[in-house]
């Protein structure tokens, strides 16, 4: 994964991620920070959905060793960068299972998701006039599952012109389609024409956490490798300006009486990462998909949490678990961007979740069973209480040719009665 990576989540069974994270932080606080209030239900967006596949696993012994307890105090951005992407990081550890070993993303729910991306790619292709070379860049590619599914869903005429790129820090998996170019970083700015797609990538871009002290002053949260936290210096400079614009409740000089214990996640690294990603394209469409919140409903205690083996765990930056936080997609968005939910986006791409007509069970029983299964998958992908609530950020690059491609397909999607993502 590039200086910013991938990871994935699954259908929404989780309960408030903020609560789990803050219970951990209150329990492991340095005594000087004992002012933290109890945490009510956080935020209005769904928690990071999980798909429990195995019993929750305890953190490795390293988390409780003297070395971990006496490790240096660092900001969360630096600590998470090392824990996730260092030499023995959660995502880069040699021989690791990749995100699919811990999370169930939309990509893993059903081939319908890759089919929907293939449909979007074909619309981009048409809008660009069917260029001789059409790029598909998967940022935070995991083990290449999305690109593999898209290649399988495309007609040969398009697949023959496609140049698929996987941007991922982990090593190339064995047996991957040789047509897929595997890269540790993004292609050069302005070098490609086509679709850049970042599915659940930005939530793993490390960022700093701040918390308001007893006087309501936002301070950086420092953390050790065992997860113990304390408050550091006050936030200032560009980070303070970002908070004032995008997370005002926890910003310096916030209006109203001082409130201790409010937390916020400074999204500037994600804004920069997304800006660099979309600059990869000379022309086309850049899409980011993630669980998100907006300025008007930022959760009061943040969303930082950990995941391991499909279950939510305390966020401990020792390499034993994923570290993730919701994304301020509205802060990432450029002036020509469109934002909508995954439910709306997939409906516009033909993934409706409608059940097949019962008459099909008589004329084609096997076809009815297949269609029923596809409808169930589509319903999971578009569930407004789960994956369907994820945010989609779409930004045309190099002009307006690729603007409103989902709106253009909404009419045909309305008439679809299957779970298929076909055009």
XYZ file of C-alpha atoms in Angstrom:
423
model
C 0.000 0.000 0.000
C 1.219 3.444 -0.791
C 2.113 5.863 2.022
C -1.514 5.334 2.604
C -3.082 1.948 2.253
C -5.982 -0.390 2.164
C -7.966 -2.569 4.335
C -11.494 -3.686 4.449
C -14.570 -4.167 6.433
C -17.690 -6.129 6.082
C -21.412 -5.986 6.592
C -22.659 -3.960 9.490
C -22.888 -5.882 12.661
C -20.656 -3.494 14.624
C -21.802 -1.186 17.387
C -20.345 2.303 17.908
C -16.658 2.113 17.235
C -16.121 5.262 19.277
C -17.349 3.552 22.424
C -14.915 0.657 22.148
C -12.010 2.977 21.432
C -12.762 5.356 24.275
C -13.314 2.630 26.849
C -9.809 1.457 25.997
C -8.346 4.936 26.245
C -9.991 5.725 29.537
C -8.736 2.467 31.029
C -5.157 3.026 29.855
C -4.895 6.767 30.503
C -1.962 8.255 32.348
C -3.265 9.445 35.734
C -2.877 13.111 34.760
C -5.517 12.570 32.099
C -8.205 11.208 34.365
C -10.608 13.995 33.396
C -11.999 12.050 30.421
C -15.826 11.862 30.594
C -17.888 8.789 29.936
C -18.509 8.244 26.226
C -22.073 8.332 24.898
C -22.926 6.739 21.579
C -20.619 8.384 19.071
C -21.444 9.820 15.695
C -24.278 9.277 13.255
C -22.551 7.075 10.703
C -22.425 3.301 11.154
C -19.467 1.768 12.907
C -16.838 0.016 10.879
C -18.730 -3.139 9.937
C -17.125 -6.420 10.712
C -17.640 -10.035 9.816
C -16.623 -12.178 12.785
C -15.028 -15.308 11.418
C -12.996 -16.518 14.390
C -13.022 -15.837 18.118
C -11.364 -12.588 19.099
C -7.634 -13.111 19.521
C -5.609 -11.560 22.331
C -2.875 -9.147 21.446
C 0.546 -10.765 21.081
C 2.795 -10.850 24.143
C 4.804 -7.905 22.805
C 1.985 -5.547 23.786
C 2.596 -6.203 27.482
C 6.372 -6.432 27.496
C 8.491 -3.885 29.357
C 9.759 -2.646 25.993
C 6.210 -1.829 24.893
C 5.315 -0.241 28.218
C 8.407 1.967 28.065
C 8.424 2.679 24.335
C 8.703 6.312 23.215
C 5.712 8.616 23.299
C 4.675 9.404 19.717
C 1.785 11.039 17.921
C -0.796 8.645 16.522
C 0.198 9.331 12.918
C 3.794 8.234 13.469
C 2.802 5.314 15.695
C 0.194 3.992 13.244
C 2.532 4.355 10.270
C 5.067 2.097 11.954
C 2.463 -0.339 13.314
C 0.661 -0.784 9.988
C 3.400 -0.367 7.379
C 6.724 -0.812 9.143
C 9.038 -3.794 8.494
C 6.809 -6.058 10.602
C 3.627 -4.047 10.166
C 0.107 -5.368 10.259
C -0.279 -5.062 6.482
C 3.305 -5.589 5.360
C 4.319 -8.545 7.539
C 5.814 -11.210 5.235
C 3.496 -14.146 4.678
C 0.494 -12.350 6.161
C -3.030 -13.128 4.949
C -3.774 -9.616 3.736
C -6.948 -7.693 4.550
C -9.207 -10.606 3.583
C -7.722 -12.572 6.477
C -9.132 -10.026 8.915
C -11.970 -8.128 7.212
C -14.765 -8.673 4.761
C -15.005 -5.746 2.380
C -17.608 -5.036 -0.287
C -15.186 -6.677 -2.712
C -15.393 -9.912 -0.726
C -19.166 -9.845 -0.239
C -20.007 -10.598 -3.867
C -18.738 -10.421 -7.459
C -21.527 -7.875 -7.938
C -19.239 -5.213 -6.507
C -16.492 -5.836 -9.053
C -19.212 -5.991 -11.688
C -20.438 -2.552 -10.649
C -16.904 -1.153 -10.873
C -16.616 -2.735 -14.336
C -19.849 -0.997 -15.329
C -18.501 2.326 -14.086
C -15.238 1.720 -15.956
C -17.146 1.152 -19.191
C -18.980 4.436 -18.697
C -15.656 6.195 -18.147
C -14.320 4.514 -21.280
C -17.266 5.738 -23.339
C -17.065 9.252 -21.917
C -13.377 9.423 -22.862
C -14.023 8.237 -26.406
C -12.650 4.691 -26.001
C -8.930 5.521 -25.719
C -6.338 3.080 -27.068
C -5.115 2.512 -23.498
C -7.570 2.632 -20.614
C -6.160 2.561 -17.065
C -7.784 1.123 -13.953
C -5.830 2.007 -10.804
C -6.830 0.172 -7.616
C -5.326 2.110 -4.706
C -4.938 -0.069 -1.643
C -5.420 -3.223 -3.668
C -5.116 -5.807 -0.894
C -4.369 -9.021 -2.736
C -5.763 -7.862 -6.085
C -9.271 -9.224 -5.621
C -11.083 -6.212 -7.087
C -8.927 -6.004 -10.219
C -9.282 -9.746 -10.755
C -13.068 -9.455 -10.533
C -13.240 -6.452 -12.865
C -11.114 -8.191 -15.505
C -13.446 -11.171 -15.365
C -16.509 -8.936 -15.798
C -15.292 -6.894 -18.787
C -15.964 -7.760 -22.423
C -12.836 -8.685 -24.361
C -12.888 -5.489 -26.404
C -12.446 -3.418 -23.240
C -10.217 -5.881 -21.380
C -7.824 -5.915 -24.335
C -7.220 -2.159 -23.981
C -7.152 -2.109 -20.189
C -3.985 -1.447 -18.188
C -4.768 -2.503 -14.594
C -2.530 -1.206 -11.783
C -2.544 -2.446 -8.186
C -1.061 0.070 -5.737
C -0.200 -1.818 -2.584
C 2.704 -1.883 -0.121
C 2.520 -5.602 0.521
C 4.307 -7.977 -1.830
C 2.634 -9.186 -4.997
C 0.606 -12.325 -4.248
C 1.466 -15.523 -6.048
C -0.777 -16.508 -8.927
C -2.075 -13.003 -9.617
C -3.203 -12.321 -13.194
C -0.019 -11.320 -15.079
C -1.901 -8.458 -16.750
C -2.022 -6.633 -13.406
C 0.942 -4.307 -12.783
C 1.868 -4.358 -9.084
C 3.288 -1.147 -7.612
C 4.304 0.026 -4.156
C 3.486 3.631 -5.030
C 1.244 5.610 -7.327
C 2.082 6.053 -11.011
C 3.492 9.436 -12.016
C 1.127 12.430 -11.904
C -0.807 12.992 -15.106
C 0.401 9.732 -16.636
C -2.834 7.758 -17.054
C -6.298 8.039 -18.552
C -9.179 6.092 -17.055
C -10.576 5.228 -13.611
C -8.790 5.445 -10.256
C -10.680 3.538 -7.556
C -9.778 3.555 -3.842
C -11.999 1.186 -1.882
C -11.546 1.550 1.891
C -8.060 2.999 1.524
C -8.241 6.441 3.119
C -9.413 5.121 6.495
C -5.993 3.502 6.884
C -3.999 6.621 6.079
C -2.444 7.375 9.492
C -3.368 10.657 11.135
C -2.920 12.439 14.435
C -5.534 12.422 17.179
C -6.321 15.412 19.380
C -8.267 15.743 22.595
C -9.437 18.783 24.522
C -7.946 19.183 27.991
C -9.664 20.387 31.169
C -9.666 23.946 29.797
C -11.066 22.900 26.417
C -7.707 23.336 24.666
C -7.141 20.731 21.929
C -3.871 18.863 22.470
C -2.181 16.139 20.485
C -2.681 12.663 21.886
C 0.612 10.819 22.397
C 0.686 7.037 22.560
C 3.067 4.208 23.437
C 3.261 0.862 21.652
C 1.071 -0.746 24.332
C -1.748 1.738 23.668
C -1.252 3.915 26.757
C -2.022 7.553 25.971
C -1.317 10.991 27.389
C -1.927 14.523 26.176
C 0.880 16.367 24.434
C 1.322 19.958 23.236
C -1.528 22.144 22.005
C -2.482 21.934 18.349
C -1.294 24.860 16.253
C -0.478 25.924 12.692
C -2.108 24.171 9.703
C -3.572 21.434 11.915
C -5.383 24.009 14.044
C -6.674 25.676 10.888
C -7.918 22.301 9.581
C -9.779 21.660 12.830
C -11.365 25.088 12.746
C -12.666 24.498 9.233
C -13.556 20.811 9.291
C -13.959 19.720 12.942
C -14.893 22.963 14.713
C -16.236 21.441 17.918
C -12.713 20.361 18.909
C -10.903 23.349 17.388
C -8.960 26.031 19.278
C -11.241 28.926 20.253
C -14.346 26.777 19.693
C -17.533 28.618 20.523
C -19.294 27.916 23.809
C -18.068 26.744 27.185
C -14.890 24.597 27.239
C -15.647 20.881 27.025
C -12.894 18.494 28.143
C -12.454 15.073 26.567
C -13.636 15.834 23.026
C -11.558 14.021 20.416
C -10.945 14.654 16.747
C -8.877 13.149 13.944
C -6.855 15.637 11.900
C -7.544 14.651 8.295
C -4.857 16.700 6.542
C -2.731 13.626 5.625
C -5.781 12.072 3.977
C -6.619 15.248 2.099
C -3.062 15.290 0.732
C -3.076 11.570 -0.059
C -6.318 11.849 -2.020
C -5.122 14.947 -3.875
C -1.995 13.075 -4.949
C -3.998 10.015 -5.968
C -6.373 11.881 -8.238
C -3.435 13.725 -9.847
C -2.334 10.346 -11.199
C -4.959 10.781 -13.900
C -4.537 12.965 -16.934
C -8.229 12.504 -17.670
C -10.953 10.313 -16.241
C -12.646 9.739 -12.897
C -11.222 9.285 -9.387
C -13.424 7.497 -6.832
C -12.889 7.006 -3.095
C -15.186 4.701 -1.114
C -15.112 4.589 2.687
C -17.112 4.914 5.872
C -17.318 8.627 6.425
C -18.781 11.529 8.332
C -19.543 15.137 7.438
C -18.721 18.416 9.125
C -22.198 18.777 10.621
C -22.130 15.364 12.325
C -18.534 14.683 13.368
C -18.596 12.210 16.282
C -17.687 13.984 19.548
C -15.150 11.391 20.666
C -13.676 10.390 17.311
C -13.719 7.004 15.617
C -10.235 5.534 16.097
C -10.399 1.800 16.762
C -8.681 -1.485 16.021
C -9.707 -4.673 14.225
C -8.223 -8.142 14.210
C -9.586 -11.459 12.928
C -12.897 -9.833 12.024
C -13.542 -8.315 15.433
C -13.235 -4.858 16.963
C -10.375 -4.568 19.461
C -8.732 -1.667 21.311
C -6.441 0.384 19.059
C -2.923 -0.640 20.085
C -0.097 0.492 17.756
C 2.127 -2.559 18.144
C 1.448 -4.237 14.778
C -1.050 -6.711 16.223
C -4.196 -5.156 14.730
C -5.578 -2.865 12.079
C -5.843 0.802 13.082
C -8.591 2.728 11.382
C -10.775 5.810 11.643
C -13.688 7.159 9.634
C -12.879 9.561 6.800
C -13.844 13.227 6.453
C -14.603 12.804 2.750
C -16.043 16.310 2.556
C -12.605 17.682 3.488
C -10.939 15.541 0.803
C -13.353 16.610 -1.921
C -12.288 18.997 -4.662
C -14.561 21.705 -6.110
C -16.032 19.444 -8.822
C -16.608 16.416 -6.598
C -19.864 14.549 -6.096
C -20.683 12.721 -2.852
C -23.328 10.053 -2.383
C -23.914 6.860 -0.463
C -22.860 3.431 -1.670
C -26.526 2.490 -1.809
C -27.246 5.296 -4.282
C -24.070 4.631 -6.266
C -24.689 0.905 -6.666
C -28.340 1.432 -7.530
C -27.185 3.749 -10.320
C -24.848 0.995 -11.511
C -27.601 -1.618 -11.624
C -27.139 -3.338 -8.255
C -30.673 -3.163 -6.925
C -31.212 -6.140 -4.617
C -34.655 -6.809 -6.075
C -35.910 -10.348 -5.702
C -36.494 -12.307 -8.924
C -40.111 -12.966 -9.937
C -41.542 -16.076 -8.333
C -42.591 -17.329 -11.768
C -38.913 -17.911 -12.555
C -38.871 -20.674 -9.932
C -41.238 -22.660 -12.175
C -39.627 -21.998 -15.539
C -35.979 -22.056 -14.407
C -35.531 -23.313 -10.832
C -31.719 -23.173 -10.958
C -31.806 -19.672 -12.426
C -34.225 -18.597 -9.711
C -31.876 -19.816 -6.984
C -28.935 -17.986 -8.569
C -30.954 -14.786 -8.942
C -32.173 -15.049 -5.359
C -28.581 -15.374 -4.133
C -27.519 -12.355 -6.193
C -30.413 -10.344 -4.784
C -29.282 -11.215 -1.263
C -25.732 -10.121 -2.043
C -26.984 -6.873 -3.559
C -29.141 -6.211 -0.508
C -26.086 -6.606 1.725
C -23.992 -4.265 -0.418
C -26.715 -1.593 -0.356
C -27.995 -2.025 3.209
C -28.511 1.545 4.514
C -27.569 0.380 8.011
C -24.332 -1.251 6.810
C -22.268 -1.125 3.651
C -24.900 0.927 1.843
C -24.168 3.860 4.158
C -20.542 4.074 3.042
C -19.614 7.294 1.266
C -18.614 7.506 -2.409
C -16.555 10.505 -3.496
C -16.364 10.938 -7.284
C -14.091 13.530 -8.889
C -13.806 14.087 -12.655
C -10.249 14.831 -13.792
C -9.173 16.730 -16.911
C -12.526 18.282 -17.711
C -16.173 17.366 -17.234
C -16.431 14.409 -19.616
C -16.685 12.011 -16.674
C -19.015 14.134 -14.551
C -22.374 12.738 -13.444
C -21.748 9.264 -14.863
C -23.826 7.713 -12.103
C -26.694 10.121 -12.658
C -26.658 9.156 -16.330
C -27.118 5.508 -15.405
C -29.767 5.986 -12.746
C -32.695 5.668 -15.168
C -31.550 2.310 -16.535
C -30.776 1.101 -13.024
C -34.316 1.921 -11.930
C -35.650 -0.479 -14.498
C -33.407 -3.352 -13.447
C -35.002 -6.246 -11.592
C -31.920 -8.331 -10.849
C -28.960 -8.107 -8.558
C -26.667 -7.936 -11.556
C -24.445 -4.952 -12.169
C -24.650 -5.292 -15.930
C -24.971 -2.143 -18.000
